[in-house]
Coordinates of C-alpha atoms in Angstrom, one line a residue:
M91 CA -48.8 15.2 -88.5
E92 CA -45.3 13.8 -88.1
R93 CA -45.8 12.3 -84.8
Y94 CA -47.0 9.2 -86.1
E95 CA -43.6 8.2 -88.0
R96 CA -40.4 6.9 -86.3
N97 CA -38.6 9.8 -85.5
G98 CA -34.8 9.6 -85.1
L99 CA -34.5 12.5 -82.4
C100 CA -37.3 11.0 -80.4
E101 CA -35.4 7.6 -80.4
Y102 CA -32.0 9.3 -79.6
L103 CA -33.9 11.0 -76.7
K104 CA -35.4 7.8 -75.6
E105 CA -32.0 6.0 -75.6
C106 CA -30.2 9.2 -73.9
D107 CA -27.9 7.9 -71.2
S108 CA -28.0 11.0 -69.2
P109 CA -31.1 12.2 -67.4
H110 CA -32.8 15.3 -69.0
E111 CA -36.0 17.4 -69.1
I112 CA -37.3 16.5 -72.5
R113 CA -40.7 14.7 -72.7
F114 CA -43.2 13.4 -75.4
Y115 CA -40.4 11.5 -77.2
D116 CA -42.8 8.1 -77.2
T117 CA -44.4 8.2 -80.5
T118 CA -47.2 6.1 -79.7
K119 CA -48.9 8.7 -78.0
S120 CA -49.8 12.2 -79.3
L121 CA -51.0 15.3 -77.4
L122 CA -53.5 16.9 -80.1
V123 CA -54.6 20.6 -79.8
V124 CA -57.9 21.2 -81.5
A125 CA -58.4 24.9 -82.3
R126 CA -61.0 27.1 -83.9
K127 CA -60.6 27.3 -87.6
K128 CA -61.4 31.0 -87.9
D129 CA -58.6 32.0 -85.6
N130 CA -56.3 29.1 -84.6
M131 CA -57.3 29.5 -81.0
P132 CA -57.2 26.3 -78.8
I133 CA -60.5 24.8 -77.6
M134 CA -59.6 21.5 -76.2
L135 CA -56.9 18.9 -76.1
I136 CA -57.0 15.0 -77.1
I137 CA -54.5 12.3 -75.9
D138 CA -54.2 10.0 -78.9
D139 CA -53.2 6.8 -77.4
R140 CA -52.6 3.7 -79.4
V141 CA -51.4 0.7 -77.5
S142 CA -51.3 -3.2 -78.1
R143 CA -53.9 -5.7 -77.2
E144 CA -52.0 -6.8 -74.1
E145 CA -51.5 -3.0 -72.9
Y146 CA -55.1 -2.3 -73.5
G147 CA -56.4 -4.4 -70.7
R148 CA -53.9 -3.3 -68.3
E149 CA -53.7 -0.5 -65.8
L150 CA -51.5 2.7 -66.6
D151 CA -47.6 2.0 -66.1
F152 CA -45.6 4.7 -64.6
Y153 CA -44.6 6.5 -68.0
E154 CA -48.3 6.7 -68.8
E155 CA -49.3 8.1 -65.6
N156 CA -46.8 10.6 -66.0
F157 CA -47.5 11.6 -69.3
G158 CA -51.1 11.9 -68.5
K159 CA -50.3 14.2 -65.5
M160 CA -48.1 16.5 -68.0
C161 CA -51.2 16.5 -70.5
F162 CA -53.7 17.4 -67.7
W163 CA -51.2 20.2 -66.4
I164 CA -51.4 21.8 -69.8
A165 CA -55.1 21.7 -70.1
N166 CA -55.7 23.4 -66.7
K167 CA -53.1 25.9 -67.1
A168 CA -54.7 26.8 -70.5
K169 CA -58.0 26.4 -69.2
I170 CA -59.6 24.0 -71.7
P171 CA -60.8 20.5 -71.5
L172 CA -58.8 17.4 -72.1
F173 CA -60.0 14.0 -73.4
W174 CA -58.0 10.9 -73.3
I175 CA -58.7 8.2 -76.3
R176 CA -57.3 5.0 -75.6
Y177 CA -57.5 2.1 -78.1
E178 CA -56.2 -1.0 -79.2
D179 CA -53.5 -0.3 -82.2
R180 CA -55.3 -1.2 -86.0
E181 CA -55.4 0.4 -89.2
I182 CA -59.0 1.7 -89.0
L183 CA -61.3 3.4 -86.4
R184 CA -65.1 3.5 -87.4
N185 CA -67.8 5.6 -85.7
E186 CA -69.3 2.5 -84.2
D187 CA -66.0 1.3 -82.6
T188 CA -65.5 1.3 -78.8
V189 CA -62.5 2.9 -77.2
S190 CA -61.3 3.9 -73.6
F191 CA -62.3 7.4 -72.6
L192 CA -61.4 9.7 -70.0
E193 CA -62.3 13.7 -69.5
S194 CA -60.3 16.0 -67.4
N195 CA -63.6 17.1 -65.6
G196 CA -65.0 13.8 -65.1
N197 CA -64.0 11.2 -62.5
H198 CA -60.6 10.6 -63.7
S199 CA -61.3 7.2 -64.8
F200 CA -61.4 5.5 -68.1
V201 CA -64.9 4.3 -69.4
S202 CA -65.9 2.6 -72.8
I203 CA -67.6 4.8 -75.4
R204 CA -68.4 4.6 -79.0
L205 CA -66.2 7.0 -81.2
G206 CA -69.5 8.2 -82.4
E207 CA -70.6 9.7 -79.3
L208 CA -67.7 12.5 -79.1
P209 CA -69.7 15.4 -80.7
R210 CA -72.5 14.9 -77.8
I211 CA -69.9 14.7 -75.1
F212 CA -68.2 17.6 -76.7
S213 CA -71.2 19.6 -76.6
R214 CA -71.5 19.4 -72.8
Y215 CA -68.2 21.8 -73.1
R216 CA -69.9 24.0 -75.8
I217 CA -67.8 22.7 -78.3
S218 CA -69.7 22.3 -81.6
A219 CA -68.9 19.0 -83.6
D220 CA -70.3 17.0 -86.5
L221 CA -70.0 13.4 -87.3
E222 CA -69.7 12.0 -91.0
N223 CA -71.2 8.5 -91.2
R224 CA -68.7 6.8 -93.3
T225 CA -65.8 4.5 -93.0
P226 CA -62.4 5.9 -93.2
Q227 CA -60.4 5.2 -96.0
K228 CA -56.7 4.4 -95.9
R229 CA -54.7 6.3 -98.1
K230 CA -51.0 5.3 -99.6
N231 CA -49.5 8.1 -97.4
D232 CA -51.4 7.0 -94.0
S233 CA -48.9 4.0 -93.8
L234 CA -47.6 5.8 -90.7
S235 CA -50.3 7.5 -89.4
S236 CA -52.6 6.3 -86.2
A237 CA -56.2 5.1 -86.7
F238 CA -57.5 8.1 -84.7
H239 CA -55.8 10.7 -87.1
I240 CA -57.3 9.0 -89.8
W241 CA -60.7 8.8 -88.3
Q242 CA -60.9 12.3 -87.0
R243 CA -59.7 13.7 -90.4
E244 CA -62.6 12.1 -92.1
C245 CA -65.2 11.6 -89.8
L246 CA -65.0 14.3 -87.1
R247 CA -65.6 17.9 -88.0
V248 CA -64.5 19.8 -84.9
G249 CA -61.8 22.7 -86.2
V250 CA -58.4 22.0 -86.8
F251 CA -55.7 20.1 -85.1
A252 CA -52.0 20.3 -84.5
D253 CA -50.0 18.0 -82.3
I254 CA -47.4 18.8 -79.3
D255 CA -44.0 16.9 -80.6
L256 CA -41.9 17.3 -77.6
I257 CA -41.9 19.5 -74.4
R258 CA -39.4 20.5 -71.8
L259 CA -39.9 20.5 -68.0
S260 CA -38.2 22.8 -65.4
K261 CA -35.5 21.4 -63.4
D262 CA -37.7 20.6 -60.8
H263 CA -40.4 19.1 -63.0
R264 CA -43.3 21.3 -61.6
N265 CA -43.6 23.3 -64.8
I266 CA -43.6 23.2 -68.5
I267 CA -41.1 25.7 -70.0
E268 CA -40.9 24.9 -73.8
I269 CA -42.9 23.5 -76.4
M270 CA -41.2 22.3 -79.7
E271 CA -42.3 21.1 -83.2
L272 CA -39.9 18.7 -85.1
K273 CA -39.4 19.0 -88.9
R274 CA -36.7 17.1 -91.1
S275 CA -36.3 16.8 -94.7
F276 CA -33.5 16.1 -97.4
Y277 CA -32.8 19.7 -97.4
S278 CA -29.4 20.9 -95.8
L279 CA -29.4 22.9 -92.7
E280 CA -28.5 26.1 -94.6
Q281 CA -31.2 25.5 -97.1
W282 CA -34.4 24.5 -94.9
R283 CA -36.7 27.4 -93.8
P284 CA -40.3 26.9 -92.5
F285 CA -43.0 26.5 -94.9
Y286 CA -45.8 28.7 -95.5
F287 CA -48.5 25.9 -95.6
D288 CA -47.4 25.3 -91.8
L289 CA -48.5 28.5 -90.6
N290 CA -51.6 27.5 -89.1
N291 CA -50.2 24.9 -87.2
F292 CA -47.5 27.3 -85.9
A293 CA -50.3 29.7 -84.9
I294 CA -52.1 26.9 -83.1
L295 CA -49.1 26.0 -81.0
A296 CA -47.9 29.5 -80.4
N297 CA -51.4 30.5 -79.0
L298 CA -51.3 27.5 -77.2
C299 CA -47.9 29.1 -75.5
R300 CA -49.4 32.2 -74.9
M301 CA -52.3 30.6 -72.9
L302 CA -49.6 28.8 -70.6
G303 CA -48.3 32.1 -69.9
G304 CA -46.2 33.0 -72.6
I305 CA -43.8 30.2 -72.8
P306 CA -41.4 29.9 -75.8
F307 CA -42.2 27.7 -78.8
Y308 CA -39.6 26.5 -81.2
L309 CA -38.9 24.7 -84.2
L310 CA -36.2 22.2 -84.6
Y311 CA -34.7 20.9 -87.9
N312 CA -32.7 17.8 -88.5
Q313 CA -31.7 16.9 -91.9
Q314 CA -32.3 13.4 -93.3
V315 CA -29.4 11.8 -95.6
R316 CA -29.6 9.0 -98.1
M317 CA -27.4 6.1 -97.0
D318 CA -25.5 5.7 -100.2
E319 CA -24.9 9.4 -99.9
C320 CA -23.1 9.9 -96.6
V321 CA -20.0 8.6 -94.7
I322 CA -20.5 8.1 -91.1
R323 CA -17.3 9.1 -88.9
K324 CA -16.0 6.8 -86.3
G325 CA -17.6 7.5 -83.0
E326 CA -20.5 9.3 -84.8
G327 CA -22.8 6.6 -85.4
K328 CA -25.5 7.1 -82.7
Y329 CA -26.3 10.3 -84.6
Y330 CA -27.6 8.7 -87.7
R331 CA -30.8 6.8 -86.9
P332 CA -31.6 4.2 -89.7
M333 CA -35.1 4.8 -91.2
E334 CA -37.1 3.8 -94.2
K335 CA -39.8 5.2 -95.8
W336 CA -41.9 4.2 -99.2
G337 CA -39.1 1.6 -99.7
E338 CA -36.0 4.1 -99.4
S339 CA -33.5 3.8 -96.8
F340 CA -32.0 6.9 -95.1
Y341 CA -30.7 8.4 -91.9
D342 CA -32.3 11.1 -89.4
K343 CA -28.9 12.6 -88.8
V344 CA -29.6 14.3 -85.5
D345 CA -26.0 15.4 -84.4
V346 CA -26.9 19.2 -85.1
L347 CA -30.4 20.9 -84.8
K348 CA -31.4 24.2 -86.8
V349 CA -33.8 26.0 -84.3
F350 CA -36.4 28.8 -84.7
Q351 CA -38.5 30.5 -82.0
V352 CA -41.7 31.3 -83.4
E353 CA -43.0 34.6 -82.3
M354 CA -46.4 35.9 -82.8
M355 CA -46.9 39.2 -84.7
E356 CA -49.7 41.2 -83.8
N357 CA -52.6 42.4 -86.2
V358 CA -51.2 41.0 -89.4
Y359 CA -54.1 41.3 -91.9
F360 CA -56.3 42.1 -89.1
Y361 CA -55.3 39.0 -87.1
D362 CA -51.9 37.5 -85.5
L363 CA -49.4 35.4 -87.5
P364 CA -46.7 33.5 -86.3
Y365 CA -43.3 34.5 -87.5
P366 CA -40.2 31.8 -87.0
R367 CA -36.9 33.6 -86.2
L368 CA -34.0 31.8 -86.8
L369 CA -31.7 31.4 -83.6
G370 CA -29.0 29.3 -85.3
T371 CA -27.7 25.7 -85.2
I372 CA -26.9 23.7 -81.9
K373 CA -25.3 20.3 -81.1
V374 CA -27.9 18.0 -80.1
D375 CA -26.4 16.9 -76.7
D376 CA -25.9 20.8 -75.7
W377 CA -29.7 21.1 -76.5
I378 CA -30.7 18.4 -74.6
R379 CA -28.9 19.8 -71.5
G380 CA -30.7 23.0 -71.9
E381 CA -27.5 24.9 -73.0
V382 CA -27.8 28.0 -75.2
R383 CA -25.1 27.6 -77.4
Y384 CA -26.2 28.7 -80.7
R385 CA -23.9 29.2 -83.8
P386 CA -24.5 31.0 -87.1
L387 CA -25.1 29.0 -90.2
F388 CA -22.3 30.8 -92.1

């Protein structure tokens, strides 16, 4: 799940001077879609919300309240439950650790629970879950993952997870009209294509989009470039977001995005499969404004 890393596009959105309708760019909060493993159909949503010790004891601020409202809108529209898990940021969570918990069908106020209680709570919604009684181990490539992500991966058996990277609201902010997944790597815009091993993730989100009334689902790709291999032109520095990973410094180059629309092809091998269709490239500022100005790659 790339949501837990610093992300250049999310940082560009956060610092954008002009108002826009893109949301979920705060990477300390993630909306996770939990689906059945056999068919990738969503069965519930979980807000993974890690905060500082000072924030943990406070009331929700304006941004957090709006974030929650958007998540509740998605859950209600899709007719699946939503659970909000809020905890002090740390490296590891254990089954016995206490978190703040809110459920969409409850009284809309946080209560304290132990993580190990989640299977019992899910069972009230006819969601089957099993708990592994062990201490999660933080792996080398988990340095940028949330504690809940590590815990659910190693201790909770309840289907498969995908996270929603970005959404776009309608101009009146009453509806969600797009869901987007972010991708980035050192491949050039011309070279990069969606990877086969991401198909299950694409299917989960595409199925959710169908449950939301058939809203479009897009993949957005931006290229990463090594600092010693690029020359930044005058006035374009804002599109190069400095990053570091495993001791290597590079930029998230976000001036141009490569965009695919994911469409479900029906009855492929007796079940539906997602098919990412290339739309072209678009300047990031045009995309933020919602202007459809796709350009061919060649």
